[in-house]
Amino acid sequence: MKKILVTGSTGQIGSELIVRLRELYGRDNVVGSARKGKDEDFAAGPFETMDVQDAGRLAELVDKYQIDTIINNAAMLSAVGEQNPQALWAVNMGGLYNVLEVAREKNLKVFIPSSIAAFGPGTPLEQTPQDTIQRPSTIYGVSKVAGELLCDYYFKRFGVDTRGVRYPGIISYKTLPGGGTTDYAVHIYFDAIKQGRYTSFIDKGTFMDMMYMPDAVECVIDLMETDPSKLKHRNAFNVSAMSIDPEMLAAEIRQHIPEFVLDYEVDPVRQAIAESWPNSLDTSAAKEEWGFEPKFDLAAMTVDMIKGIKHESDL
Ligand code: AKB
């Protein structure tokens, strides 16, 4: 990776990934892009407005900056996707197709995030294997499975260097996630610090995989920098740092805020999505093929989240 274009760079993952990429590859070698946004938000480096559904604009930016790698973070998430499945398909699949086509034409490398949403009913719930049944019940999940297959197809058929991970819920404090099912695990920290209580839309006992943002960012770099001869899989690798439910999160938060109160108002739509996803993933393929090793467990993440939110909010 020498000249990188990040789509969706104002989003939860994109906005932190771009900072790390600029540290490693040089400020002017990492171009941020999003449908909306202003240069001032990204004073640290080049930024362009671009909708991934616009293939012409995408190709123009690739030429303008002589891009060799696209990291395609532009996507709608699971819960918001159920409100408008047509829009999700247009953005997630239309955008992916445009990225793969420009990569084929101009010989680019591509990182595409998949998700635990690529699994569904029928998938083994515990220690979900790398290669297993993938029959998701959300439009987001359908787009992720179709995306994994399309990326593998472009690799085998056209030799496009496509790679990806199946992200679990990503926990962070700099940019909030928008419209996901795992978002409760971010909101709980903000409300614990600011109000001392949180009402969860996901029920107790509902386990999902999660990972702290610094580990999610390093995944992209580690996987993309791996010698291709080491990769047996490509799209996409199971990754996770912890399997947790709201009660486990609350207990860890109470180590720092003993009076924290957690109650529940379960949202049936997001609860059904959560129940259709794995409880815990087997990440051994990522460990073996490209050395995946997350640094943050629940305790270390909670210390850093609380410190970060207090610092950002001047508390
Ligand atoms: C969501 O909840 O939709 C995302 C995801 C797990 O892909 N955070």
PDB file of C-alpha atoms and ligand atoms in Angstrom:
ATOM      1  CA  MET A   1       0.000   0.000   0.000  1.00  0.00           C
ATOM      2  CA  LYS A   2       1.525   3.297  -1.087  1.00  0.00           C
ATOM      3  CA  LYS A   3      -1.372   5.512  -2.189  1.00  0.00           C
ATOM      4  CA  ILE A   4      -4.581   4.687  -0.357  1.00  0.00           C
ATOM      5  CA  LEU A   5      -8.174   5.861  -0.890  1.00  0.00           C
ATOM      6  CA  VAL A   6     -10.489   5.359   2.102  1.00  0.00           C
ATOM      7  CA  THR A   7     -14.208   5.570   1.308  1.00  0.00           C
ATOM      8  CA  GLY A   8     -16.605   6.333   4.156  1.00  0.00           C
ATOM      9  CA  SER A   9     -13.698   8.035   5.930  1.00  0.00           C
ATOM     10  CA  THR A  10     -15.962  10.169   8.153  1.00  0.00           C
ATOM     11  CA  GLY A  11     -17.610   7.068   9.655  1.00  0.00           C
ATOM     12  CA  GLN A  12     -16.896   5.264  12.911  1.00  0.00           C
ATOM     13  CA  ILE A  13     -14.047   3.099  11.604  1.00  0.00           C
ATOM     14  CA  GLY A  14     -12.920   5.291   8.691  1.00  0.00           C
ATOM     15  CA  SER A  15     -12.292   8.358  10.843  1.00  0.00           C
ATOM     16  CA  GLU A  16      -9.819   6.505  13.086  1.00  0.00           C
ATOM     17  CA  LEU A  17      -8.332   4.259  10.418  1.00  0.00           C
ATOM     18  CA  ILE A  18      -7.323   7.244   8.324  1.00  0.00           C
ATOM     19  CA  VAL A  19      -5.351   8.801  11.172  1.00  0.00           C
ATOM     20  CA  ARG A  20      -3.318   5.608  11.683  1.00  0.00           C
ATOM     21  CA  LEU A  21      -2.792   5.115   7.943  1.00  0.00           C
ATOM     22  CA  ARG A  22      -1.448   8.659   7.636  1.00  0.00           C
ATOM     23  CA  GLU A  23       0.978   8.007  10.503  1.00  0.00           C
ATOM     24  CA  LEU A  24       2.289   4.920   8.722  1.00  0.00           C
ATOM     25  CA  TYR A  25       2.129   5.831   5.035  1.00  0.00           C
ATOM     26  CA  GLY A  26       2.412   9.627   5.064  1.00  0.00           C
ATOM     27  CA  ARG A  27      -0.244  12.319   5.238  1.00  0.00           C
ATOM     28  CA  ASP A  28      -0.529  13.019   1.507  1.00  0.00           C
ATOM     29  CA  ASN A  29      -0.584   9.332   0.566  1.00  0.00           C
ATOM     30  CA  VAL A  30      -3.931   8.637   2.256  1.00  0.00           C
ATOM     31  CA  VAL A  31      -7.015  10.260   0.718  1.00  0.00           C
ATOM     32  CA  GLY A  32     -10.240  10.391   2.694  1.00  0.00           C
ATOM     33  CA  SER A  33     -13.624  10.462   0.972  1.00  0.00           C
ATOM     34  CA  ALA A  34     -17.281  10.497   1.948  1.00  0.00           C
ATOM     35  CA  ARG A  35     -20.623  11.587   0.560  1.00  0.00           C
ATOM     36  CA  LYS A  36     -20.599  14.619   2.818  1.00  0.00           C
ATOM     37  CA  GLY A  37     -17.943  16.344   4.874  1.00  0.00           C
ATOM     38  CA  LYS A  38     -15.618  19.248   4.761  1.00  0.00           C
ATOM     39  CA  ASP A  39     -11.900  19.579   4.252  1.00  0.00           C
ATOM     40  CA  GLU A  40     -11.601  21.240   7.637  1.00  0.00           C
ATOM     41  CA  ASP A  41     -12.691  18.017   9.303  1.00  0.00           C
ATOM     42  CA  PHE A  42      -9.692  16.347   7.738  1.00  0.00           C
ATOM     43  CA  ALA A  43      -7.150  19.147   7.859  1.00  0.00           C
ATOM     44  CA  ALA A  44      -4.533  16.472   8.490  1.00  0.00           C
ATOM     45  CA  GLY A  45      -4.689  15.269   4.870  1.00  0.00           C
ATOM     46  CA  PRO A  46      -6.430  15.242   1.488  1.00  0.00           C
ATOM     47  CA  PHE A  47     -10.210  14.750   1.469  1.00  0.00           C
ATOM     48  CA  GLU A  48     -12.718  14.574  -1.421  1.00  0.00           C
ATOM     49  CA  THR A  49     -16.492  14.356  -1.453  1.00  0.00           C
ATOM     50  CA  MET A  50     -17.503  11.213  -3.323  1.00  0.00           C
ATOM     51  CA  ASP A  51     -20.463   8.843  -3.355  1.00  0.00           C
ATOM     52  CA  VAL A  52     -19.311   5.260  -3.996  1.00  0.00           C
ATOM     53  CA  GLN A  53     -22.372   4.837  -6.188  1.00  0.00           C
ATOM     54  CA  ASP A  54     -20.756   7.279  -8.660  1.00  0.00           C
ATOM     55  CA  ALA A  55     -18.315   5.099 -10.633  1.00  0.00           C
ATOM     56  CA  GLY A  56     -17.052   8.033 -12.712  1.00  0.00           C
ATOM     57  CA  ARG A  57     -16.079  10.103  -9.680  1.00  0.00           C
ATOM     58  CA  LEU A  58     -14.404   7.084  -8.087  1.00  0.00           C
ATOM     59  CA  ALA A  59     -12.256   6.493 -11.194  1.00  0.00           C
ATOM     60  CA  GLU A  60     -11.445  10.221 -11.347  1.00  0.00           C
ATOM     61  CA  LEU A  61     -10.091  10.178  -7.764  1.00  0.00           C
ATOM     62  CA  VAL A  62      -8.106   6.994  -8.396  1.00  0.00           C
ATOM     63  CA  ASP A  63      -6.408   8.715 -11.356  1.00  0.00           C
ATOM     64  CA  LYS A  64      -5.985  12.085  -9.640  1.00  0.00           C
ATOM     65  CA  TYR A  65      -4.100  10.608  -6.654  1.00  0.00           C
ATOM     66  CA  GLN A  66      -2.590   7.561  -8.456  1.00  0.00           C
ATOM     67  CA  ILE A  67      -4.270   5.303  -5.922  1.00  0.00           C
ATOM     68  CA  ASP A  68      -3.016   1.686  -5.605  1.00  0.00           C
ATOM     69  CA  THR A  69      -5.299   0.536  -2.741  1.00  0.00           C
ATOM     70  CA  ILE A  70      -8.949   1.203  -1.886  1.00  0.00           C
ATOM     71  CA  ILE A  71     -10.314   0.579   1.609  1.00  0.00           C
ATOM     72  CA  ASN A  72     -14.064   0.572   1.079  1.00  0.00           C
ATOM     73  CA  ASN A  73     -15.710   1.543   4.354  1.00  0.00           C
ATOM     74  CA  ALA A  74     -18.758   3.257   2.815  1.00  0.00           C
ATOM     75  CA  ALA A  75     -21.784   1.187   3.873  1.00  0.00           C
ATOM     76  CA  MET A  76     -25.128   1.201   5.661  1.00  0.00           C
ATOM     77  CA  LEU A  77     -25.366  -0.952   8.820  1.00  0.00           C
ATOM     78  CA  SER A  78     -27.759  -3.681   9.930  1.00  0.00           C
ATOM     79  CA  ALA A  79     -30.560  -1.918  11.846  1.00  0.00           C
ATOM     80  CA  VAL A  80     -30.884   1.069   9.528  1.00  0.00           C
ATOM     81  CA  GLY A  81     -30.757  -1.320   6.557  1.00  0.00           C
ATOM     82  CA  GLU A  82     -33.953  -3.028   7.719  1.00  0.00           C
ATOM     83  CA  GLN A  83     -35.713   0.360   7.493  1.00  0.00           C
ATOM     84  CA  ASN A  84     -34.670   0.815   3.866  1.00  0.00           C
ATOM     85  CA  PRO A  85     -33.378  -2.413   2.268  1.00  0.00           C
ATOM     86  CA  GLN A  86     -33.397  -0.920  -1.242  1.00  0.00           C
ATOM     87  CA  ALA A  87     -31.108   1.947  -0.213  1.00  0.00           C
ATOM     88  CA  LEU A  88     -28.779  -0.470   1.585  1.00  0.00           C
ATOM     89  CA  TRP A  89     -28.444  -2.643  -1.510  1.00  0.00           C
ATOM     90  CA  ALA A  90     -27.746   0.389  -3.708  1.00  0.00           C
ATOM     91  CA  VAL A  91     -24.995   1.720  -1.418  1.00  0.00           C
ATOM     92  CA  ASN A  92     -23.419  -1.521  -0.177  1.00  0.00           C
ATOM     93  CA  MET A  93     -23.551  -3.581  -3.351  1.00  0.00           C
ATOM     94  CA  GLY A  94     -23.530  -0.749  -5.915  1.00  0.00           C
ATOM     95  CA  GLY A  95     -20.540   0.806  -4.157  1.00  0.00           C
ATOM     96  CA  LEU A  96     -18.711  -2.496  -3.853  1.00  0.00           C
ATOM     97  CA  TYR A  97     -19.252  -3.292  -7.542  1.00  0.00           C
ATOM     98  CA  ASN A  98     -17.846   0.104  -8.545  1.00  0.00           C
ATOM     99  CA  VAL A  99     -14.815  -0.389  -6.283  1.00  0.00           C
ATOM    100  CA  LEU A 100     -14.124  -3.868  -7.692  1.00  0.00           C
ATOM    101  CA  GLU A 101     -14.533  -2.707 -11.286  1.00  0.00           C
ATOM    102  CA  VAL A 102     -12.118   0.208 -10.903  1.00  0.00           C
ATOM    103  CA  ALA A 103      -9.725  -2.166  -9.097  1.00  0.00           C
ATOM    104  CA  ARG A 104      -9.935  -4.612 -12.019  1.00  0.00           C
ATOM    105  CA  GLU A 105      -9.377  -1.901 -14.624  1.00  0.00           C
ATOM    106  CA  LYS A 106      -6.521  -0.162 -12.802  1.00  0.00           C
ATOM    107  CA  ASN A 107      -4.916  -3.101 -10.991  1.00  0.00           C
ATOM    108  CA  LEU A 108      -5.623  -1.935  -7.416  1.00  0.00           C
ATOM    109  CA  LYS A 109      -5.644  -3.797  -4.089  1.00  0.00           C
ATOM    110  CA  VAL A 110      -8.927  -3.718  -2.145  1.00  0.00           C
ATOM    111  CA  PHE A 111      -9.906  -4.126   1.516  1.00  0.00           C
ATOM    112  CA  ILE A 112     -13.620  -4.764   2.070  1.00  0.00           C
ATOM    113  CA  PRO A 113     -15.002  -5.085   5.584  1.00  0.00           C
ATOM    114  CA  SER A 114     -17.471  -7.917   6.054  1.00  0.00           C
ATOM    115  CA  SER A 115     -19.276  -8.534   9.358  1.00  0.00           C
ATOM    116  CA  ILE A 116     -20.591 -11.085  11.841  1.00  0.00           C
ATOM    117  CA  ALA A 117     -23.848 -10.210  10.054  1.00  0.00           C
ATOM    118  CA  ALA A 118     -22.707 -12.528   7.242  1.00  0.00           C
ATOM    119  CA  PHE A 119     -23.879 -15.370   9.535  1.00  0.00           C
ATOM    120  CA  GLY A 120     -27.465 -16.184  10.411  1.00  0.00           C
ATOM    121  CA  PRO A 121     -29.888 -18.905  11.476  1.00  0.00           C
ATOM    122  CA  GLY A 122     -28.330 -22.321  10.889  1.00  0.00           C
ATOM    123  CA  THR A 123     -24.785 -21.105  11.583  1.00  0.00           C
ATOM    124  CA  PRO A 124     -23.189 -22.752  14.671  1.00  0.00           C
ATOM    125  CA  LEU A 125     -23.580 -20.129  17.427  1.00  0.00           C
ATOM    126  CA  GLU A 126     -20.533 -20.951  19.559  1.00  0.00           C
ATOM    127  CA  GLN A 127     -17.002 -20.678  18.195  1.00  0.00           C
ATOM    128  CA  THR A 128     -18.491 -20.116  14.746  1.00  0.00           C
ATOM    129  CA  PRO A 129     -16.008 -21.659  12.284  1.00  0.00           C
ATOM    130  CA  GLN A 130     -14.262 -19.688   9.545  1.00  0.00           C
ATOM    131  CA  ASP A 131     -15.960 -21.801   6.869  1.00  0.00           C
ATOM    132  CA  THR A 132     -19.566 -22.609   7.727  1.00  0.00           C
ATOM    133  CA  ILE A 133     -23.232 -22.024   6.842  1.00  0.00           C
ATOM    134  CA  GLN A 134     -23.949 -18.400   5.871  1.00  0.00           C
ATOM    135  CA  ARG A 135     -27.699 -17.811   5.459  1.00  0.00           C
ATOM    136  CA  PRO A 136     -28.290 -14.380   7.093  1.00  0.00           C
ATOM    137  CA  SER A 137     -31.767 -12.970   7.626  1.00  0.00           C
ATOM    138  CA  THR A 138     -31.004  -9.236   7.234  1.00  0.00           C
ATOM    139  CA  ILE A 139     -30.444  -7.301   4.008  1.00  0.00           C
ATOM    140  CA  TYR A 140     -27.143  -6.109   5.521  1.00  0.00           C
ATOM    141  CA  GLY A 141     -26.077  -9.714   6.067  1.00  0.00           C
ATOM    142  CA  VAL A 142     -27.174 -10.713   2.570  1.00  0.00           C
ATOM    143  CA  SER A 143     -25.069  -7.855   1.167  1.00  0.00           C
ATOM    144  CA  LYS A 144     -22.089  -9.015   3.246  1.00  0.00           C
ATOM    145  CA  VAL A 145     -22.276 -12.633   2.031  1.00  0.00           C
ATOM    146  CA  ALA A 146     -22.787 -11.485  -1.565  1.00  0.00           C
ATOM    147  CA  GLY A 147     -19.870  -9.075  -1.091  1.00  0.00           C
ATOM    148  CA  GLU A 148     -17.565 -11.811   0.231  1.00  0.00           C
ATOM    149  CA  LEU A 149     -18.435 -14.008  -2.752  1.00  0.00           C
ATOM    150  CA  LEU A 150     -18.018 -11.183  -5.259  1.00  0.00           C
ATOM    151  CA  CYS A 151     -14.603 -10.260  -3.820  1.00  0.00           C
ATOM    152  CA  ASP A 152     -13.449 -13.891  -4.026  1.00  0.00           C
ATOM    153  CA  TYR A 153     -14.791 -14.027  -7.588  1.00  0.00           C
ATOM    154  CA  TYR A 154     -12.821 -10.903  -8.619  1.00  0.00           C
ATOM    155  CA  PHE A 155      -9.692 -12.436  -7.089  1.00  0.00           C
ATOM    156  CA  LYS A 156     -10.068 -15.812  -8.833  1.00  0.00           C
ATOM    157  CA  ARG A 157     -11.455 -14.563 -12.150  1.00  0.00           C
ATOM    158  CA  PHE A 158      -9.523 -11.301 -12.628  1.00  0.00           C
ATOM    159  CA  GLY A 159      -6.628 -11.537 -10.153  1.00  0.00           C
ATOM    160  CA  VAL A 160      -7.791  -8.495  -8.137  1.00  0.00           C
ATOM    161  CA  ASP A 161      -6.065  -8.597  -4.708  1.00  0.00           C
ATOM    162  CA  THR A 162      -9.175  -8.483  -2.495  1.00  0.00           C
ATOM    163  CA  ARG A 163      -9.002  -9.067   1.275  1.00  0.00           C
ATOM    164  CA  GLY A 164     -11.399  -8.566   4.192  1.00  0.00           C
ATOM    165  CA  VAL A 165     -12.364  -9.330   7.768  1.00  0.00           C
ATOM    166  CA  ARG A 166     -15.722 -10.097   9.351  1.00  0.00           C
ATOM    167  CA  TYR A 167     -15.874  -7.293  11.888  1.00  0.00           C
ATOM    168  CA  PRO A 168     -17.722  -7.885  15.140  1.00  0.00           C
ATOM    169  CA  GLY A 169     -19.245  -4.873  16.965  1.00  0.00           C
ATOM    170  CA  ILE A 170     -16.580  -2.159  17.081  1.00  0.00           C
ATOM    171  CA  ILE A 171     -16.368  -0.129  20.287  1.00  0.00           C
ATOM    172  CA  SER A 172     -14.875   3.374  20.176  1.00  0.00           C
ATOM    173  CA  TYR A 173     -15.394   6.918  21.493  1.00  0.00           C
ATOM    174  CA  LYS A 174     -14.184   9.283  18.765  1.00  0.00           C
ATOM    175  CA  THR A 175     -16.944   8.866  16.139  1.00  0.00           C
ATOM    176  CA  LEU A 176     -20.237   7.236  17.092  1.00  0.00           C
ATOM    177  CA  PRO A 177     -21.532   4.285  15.052  1.00  0.00           C
ATOM    178  CA  GLY A 178     -24.775   4.849  13.161  1.00  0.00           C
ATOM    179  CA  GLY A 179     -27.578   2.348  12.725  1.00  0.00           C
ATOM    180  CA  GLY A 180     -25.984  -0.889  13.892  1.00  0.00           C
ATOM    181  CA  THR A 181     -27.217  -3.646  16.217  1.00  0.00           C
ATOM    182  CA  THR A 182     -24.031  -3.680  18.298  1.00  0.00           C
ATOM    183  CA  ASP A 183     -24.200   0.120  18.890  1.00  0.00           C
ATOM    184  CA  TYR A 184     -25.544  -0.450  22.424  1.00  0.00           C
ATOM    185  CA  ALA A 185     -22.023  -1.453  23.471  1.00  0.00           C
ATOM    186  CA  VAL A 186     -20.799   2.058  22.594  1.00  0.00           C
ATOM    187  CA  HIS A 187     -23.785   4.027  23.950  1.00  0.00           C
ATOM    188  CA  ILE A 188     -23.588   2.241  27.316  1.00  0.00           C
ATOM    189  CA  TYR A 189     -20.208   3.870  28.055  1.00  0.00           C
ATOM    190  CA  PHE A 190     -21.346   7.405  27.147  1.00  0.00           C
ATOM    191  CA  ASP A 191     -24.542   7.153  29.198  1.00  0.00           C
ATOM    192  CA  ALA A 192     -22.733   5.534  32.141  1.00  0.00           C
ATOM    193  CA  ILE A 193     -20.307   8.457  32.316  1.00  0.00           C
ATOM    194  CA  LYS A 194     -22.784  11.253  31.591  1.00  0.00           C
ATOM    195  CA  GLN A 195     -25.948   9.976  33.324  1.00  0.00           C
ATOM    196  CA  GLY A 196     -24.860   7.061  35.514  1.00  0.00           C
ATOM    197  CA  ARG A 197     -27.430   4.789  33.851  1.00  0.00           C
ATOM    198  CA  TYR A 198     -28.250   3.175  30.492  1.00  0.00           C
ATOM    199  CA  THR A 199     -31.361   1.591  29.004  1.00  0.00           C
ATOM    200  CA  SER A 200     -30.287  -1.225  26.684  1.00  0.00           C
ATOM    201  CA  PHE A 201     -32.191  -2.131  23.508  1.00  0.00           C
ATOM    202  CA  ILE A 202     -30.394  -5.516  23.527  1.00  0.00           C
ATOM    203  CA  ASP A 203     -31.490  -7.982  26.193  1.00  0.00           C
ATOM    204  CA  LYS A 204     -29.355  -9.469  28.966  1.00  0.00           C
ATOM    205  CA  GLY A 205     -27.843 -12.806  28.049  1.00  0.00           C
ATOM    206  CA  THR A 206     -27.493 -11.837  24.365  1.00  0.00           C
ATOM    207  CA  PHE A 207     -23.864 -12.524  23.509  1.00  0.00           C
ATOM    208  CA  MET A 208     -22.136 -10.969  20.512  1.00  0.00           C
ATOM    209  CA  ASP A 209     -18.504 -10.567  19.490  1.00  0.00           C
ATOM    210  CA  MET A 210     -16.875  -7.168  19.992  1.00  0.00           C
ATOM    211  CA  MET A 211     -13.510  -5.506  19.436  1.00  0.00           C
ATOM    212  CA  TYR A 212     -11.919  -2.206  20.476  1.00  0.00           C
ATOM    213  CA  MET A 213     -11.154   0.291  17.718  1.00  0.00           C
ATOM    214  CA  PRO A 214      -7.324   0.185  17.861  1.00  0.00           C
ATOM    215  CA  ASP A 215      -7.475  -3.583  17.205  1.00  0.00           C
ATOM    216  CA  ALA A 216      -9.994  -3.084  14.383  1.00  0.00           C
ATOM    217  CA  VAL A 217      -7.646  -0.571  12.743  1.00  0.00           C
ATOM    218  CA  GLU A 218      -4.556  -2.797  13.064  1.00  0.00           C
ATOM    219  CA  CYS A 219      -6.483  -5.658  11.400  1.00  0.00           C
ATOM    220  CA  VAL A 220      -6.643  -3.702   8.146  1.00  0.00           C
ATOM    221  CA  ILE A 221      -2.925  -2.930   8.123  1.00  0.00           C
ATOM    222  CA  ASP A 222      -1.793  -6.398   9.215  1.00  0.00           C
ATOM    223  CA  LEU A 223      -3.989  -8.207   6.699  1.00  0.00           C
ATOM    224  CA  MET A 224      -3.175  -5.879   3.804  1.00  0.00           C
ATOM    225  CA  GLU A 225       0.574  -6.082   4.480  1.00  0.00           C
ATOM    226  CA  THR A 226       0.624  -9.908   4.636  1.00  0.00           C
ATOM    227  CA  ASP A 227       2.479 -11.725   1.864  1.00  0.00           C
ATOM    228  CA  PRO A 228      -0.300 -13.081  -0.400  1.00  0.00           C
ATOM    229  CA  SER A 229       1.316 -16.534  -0.471  1.00  0.00           C
ATOM    230  CA  LYS A 230       0.361 -16.933   3.234  1.00  0.00           C
ATOM    231  CA  LEU A 231      -3.372 -16.435   2.627  1.00  0.00           C
ATOM    232  CA  LYS A 232      -5.579 -19.493   2.175  1.00  0.00           C
ATOM    233  CA  HIS A 233      -8.698 -17.383   2.761  1.00  0.00           C
ATOM    234  CA  ARG A 234      -9.371 -13.861   1.552  1.00  0.00           C
ATOM    235  CA  ASN A 235     -13.000 -12.787   1.971  1.00  0.00           C
ATOM    236  CA  ALA A 236     -13.394 -12.668   4.789  1.00  0.00           C
ATOM    237  CA  PHE A 237     -11.597 -13.617   8.041  1.00  0.00           C
ATOM    238  CA  ASN A 238     -13.395 -14.072  11.384  1.00  0.00           C
ATOM    239  CA  VAL A 239     -11.935 -11.565  13.893  1.00  0.00           C
ATOM    240  CA  SER A 240     -13.008 -10.829  17.473  1.00  0.00           C
ATOM    241  CA  ALA A 241     -11.514  -9.809  20.819  1.00  0.00           C
ATOM    242  CA  MET A 242     -14.347 -10.713  23.208  1.00  0.00           C
ATOM    243  CA  SER A 243     -17.783 -12.301  23.389  1.00  0.00           C
ATOM    244  CA  ILE A 244     -19.960 -10.272  25.774  1.00  0.00           C
ATOM    245  CA  ASP A 245     -23.545  -9.453  26.778  1.00  0.00           C
ATOM    246  CA  PRO A 246     -24.883  -6.201  28.338  1.00  0.00           C
ATOM    247  CA  GLU A 247     -24.516  -7.565  31.893  1.00  0.00           C
ATOM    248  CA  MET A 248     -20.802  -8.279  31.412  1.00  0.00           C
ATOM    249  CA  LEU A 249     -20.261  -4.766  30.078  1.00  0.00           C
ATOM    250  CA  ALA A 250     -22.184  -3.265  32.996  1.00  0.00           C
ATOM    251  CA  ALA A 251     -20.178  -5.285  35.546  1.00  0.00           C
ATOM    252  CA  GLU A 252     -16.923  -4.027  34.027  1.00  0.00           C
ATOM    253  CA  ILE A 253     -18.168  -0.419  33.975  1.00  0.00           C
ATOM    254  CA  ARG A 254     -19.114  -0.761  37.680  1.00  0.00           C
ATOM    255  CA  GLN A 255     -15.439  -1.406  38.452  1.00  0.00           C
ATOM    256  CA  HIS A 256     -15.013   2.316  37.662  1.00  0.00           C
ATOM    257  CA  ILE A 257     -18.529   3.736  38.251  1.00  0.00           C
ATOM    258  CA  PRO A 258     -19.958   1.588  41.100  1.00  0.00           C
ATOM    259  CA  GLU A 259     -23.354   3.340  41.104  1.00  0.00           C
ATOM    260  CA  PHE A 260     -23.983   2.604  37.375  1.00  0.00           C
ATOM    261  CA  VAL A 261     -27.519   1.309  36.705  1.00  0.00           C
ATOM    262  CA  LEU A 262     -28.421  -0.809  33.661  1.00  0.00           C
ATOM    263  CA  ASP A 263     -32.029  -1.453  32.691  1.00  0.00           C
ATOM    264  CA  TYR A 264     -33.713  -2.759  29.566  1.00  0.00           C
ATOM    265  CA  GLU A 265     -36.217  -1.675  26.923  1.00  0.00           C
ATOM    266  CA  VAL A 266     -35.631  -4.332  24.309  1.00  0.00           C
ATOM    267  CA  ASP A 267     -36.121  -3.367  20.648  1.00  0.00           C
ATOM    268  CA  PRO A 268     -37.618  -6.460  18.958  1.00  0.00           C
ATOM    269  CA  VAL A 269     -36.042  -5.709  15.559  1.00  0.00           C
ATOM    270  CA  ARG A 270     -32.480  -5.301  16.822  1.00  0.00           C
ATOM    271  CA  GLN A 271     -32.926  -8.118  19.347  1.00  0.00           C
ATOM    272  CA  ALA A 272     -33.961 -10.519  16.550  1.00  0.00           C
ATOM    273  CA  ILE A 273     -30.933  -9.466  14.505  1.00  0.00           C
ATOM    274  CA  ALA A 274     -28.607  -9.987  17.497  1.00  0.00           C
ATOM    275  CA  GLU A 275     -30.055 -13.435  18.152  1.00  0.00           C
ATOM    276  CA  SER A 276     -29.442 -14.445  14.538  1.00  0.00           C
ATOM    277  CA  TRP A 277     -25.700 -13.648  14.859  1.00  0.00           C
ATOM    278  CA  PRO A 278     -23.008 -15.833  16.455  1.00  0.00           C
ATOM    279  CA  ASN A 279     -22.332 -15.756  20.209  1.00  0.00           C
ATOM    280  CA  SER A 280     -18.596 -16.184  19.650  1.00  0.00           C
ATOM    281  CA  LEU A 281     -16.289 -16.606  16.649  1.00  0.00           C
ATOM    282  CA  ASP A 282     -13.392 -18.982  15.990  1.00  0.00           C
ATOM    283  CA  THR A 283     -10.597 -16.633  14.861  1.00  0.00           C
ATOM    284  CA  SER A 284      -7.897 -19.272  14.324  1.00  0.00           C
ATOM    285  CA  ALA A 285      -7.663 -18.781  10.527  1.00  0.00           C
ATOM    286  CA  ALA A 286      -6.840 -15.067  10.988  1.00  0.00           C
ATOM    287  CA  LYS A 287      -4.273 -15.979  13.661  1.00  0.00           C
ATOM    288  CA  GLU A 288      -2.612 -18.637  11.500  1.00  0.00           C
ATOM    289  CA  GLU A 289      -2.660 -16.869   8.144  1.00  0.00           C
ATOM    290  CA  TRP A 290      -1.750 -13.277   9.086  1.00  0.00           C
ATOM    291  CA  GLY A 291      -0.955 -13.211  12.794  1.00  0.00           C
ATOM    292  CA  PHE A 292      -4.165 -11.614  14.108  1.00  0.00           C
ATOM    293  CA  GLU A 293      -3.716 -10.917  17.851  1.00  0.00           C
ATOM    294  CA  PRO A 294      -6.020  -8.336  19.494  1.00  0.00           C
ATOM    295  CA  LYS A 295      -4.447  -6.317  22.321  1.00  0.00           C
ATOM    296  CA  PHE A 296      -7.551  -5.124  24.196  1.00  0.00           C
ATOM    297  CA  ASP A 297      -9.745  -7.374  26.335  1.00  0.00           C
ATOM    298  CA  LEU A 298     -12.915  -6.123  28.096  1.00  0.00           C
ATOM    299  CA  ALA A 299     -11.033  -4.759  31.114  1.00  0.00           C
ATOM    300  CA  ALA A 300      -8.344  -2.898  29.133  1.00  0.00           C
ATOM    301  CA  MET A 301     -10.916  -1.528  26.692  1.00  0.00           C
ATOM    302  CA  THR A 302     -13.131  -0.228  29.509  1.00  0.00           C
ATOM    303  CA  VAL A 303     -10.256   1.655  31.145  1.00  0.00           C
ATOM    304  CA  ASP A 304      -9.380   3.292  27.821  1.00  0.00           C
ATOM    305  CA  MET A 305     -13.012   4.056  26.843  1.00  0.00           C
ATOM    306  CA  ILE A 306     -13.744   5.796  30.144  1.00  0.00           C
ATOM    307  CA  LYS A 307     -10.519   7.797  29.973  1.00  0.00           C
ATOM    308  CA  GLY A 308     -11.169   8.734  26.328  1.00  0.00           C
ATOM    309  CA  ILE A 309     -14.799   9.806  26.787  1.00  0.00           C
ATOM    310  CA  LYS A 310     -13.934  11.907  29.845  1.00  0.00           C
ATOM    311  CA  HIS A 311     -11.079  13.552  27.979  1.00  0.00           C
ATOM    312  CA  GLU A 312     -13.115  14.282  24.825  1.00  0.00           C
ATOM    313  CA  SER A 313     -16.040  15.646  26.890  1.00  0.00           C
ATOM    314  CA  ASP A 314     -13.833  17.676  29.284  1.00  0.00           C
ATOM    315  CA  LEU A 315     -15.243  15.771  32.298  1.00  0.00           C
TER     316      LEU A 315
HETATM  317  C1  AKB B   1     -23.895  -3.655  13.044  1.00  0.00           C
HETATM  318  O1  AKB B   1     -24.274  -3.847  14.203  1.00  0.00           O
HETATM  319  O2  AKB B   1     -24.665  -3.564  12.084  1.00  0.00           O
HETATM  320  C2  AKB B   1     -22.399  -3.593  12.781  1.00  0.00           C
HETATM  321  C3  AKB B   1     -21.852  -4.913  12.421  1.00  0.00           C
HETATM  322  C4  AKB B   1     -21.679  -5.959  13.440  1.00  0.00           C
HETATM  323  O3  AKB B   1     -21.526  -5.139  11.282  1.00  0.00           O
HETATM  324  N1  AKB B   1     -21.733  -3.048  13.920  1.00  0.00           N
END
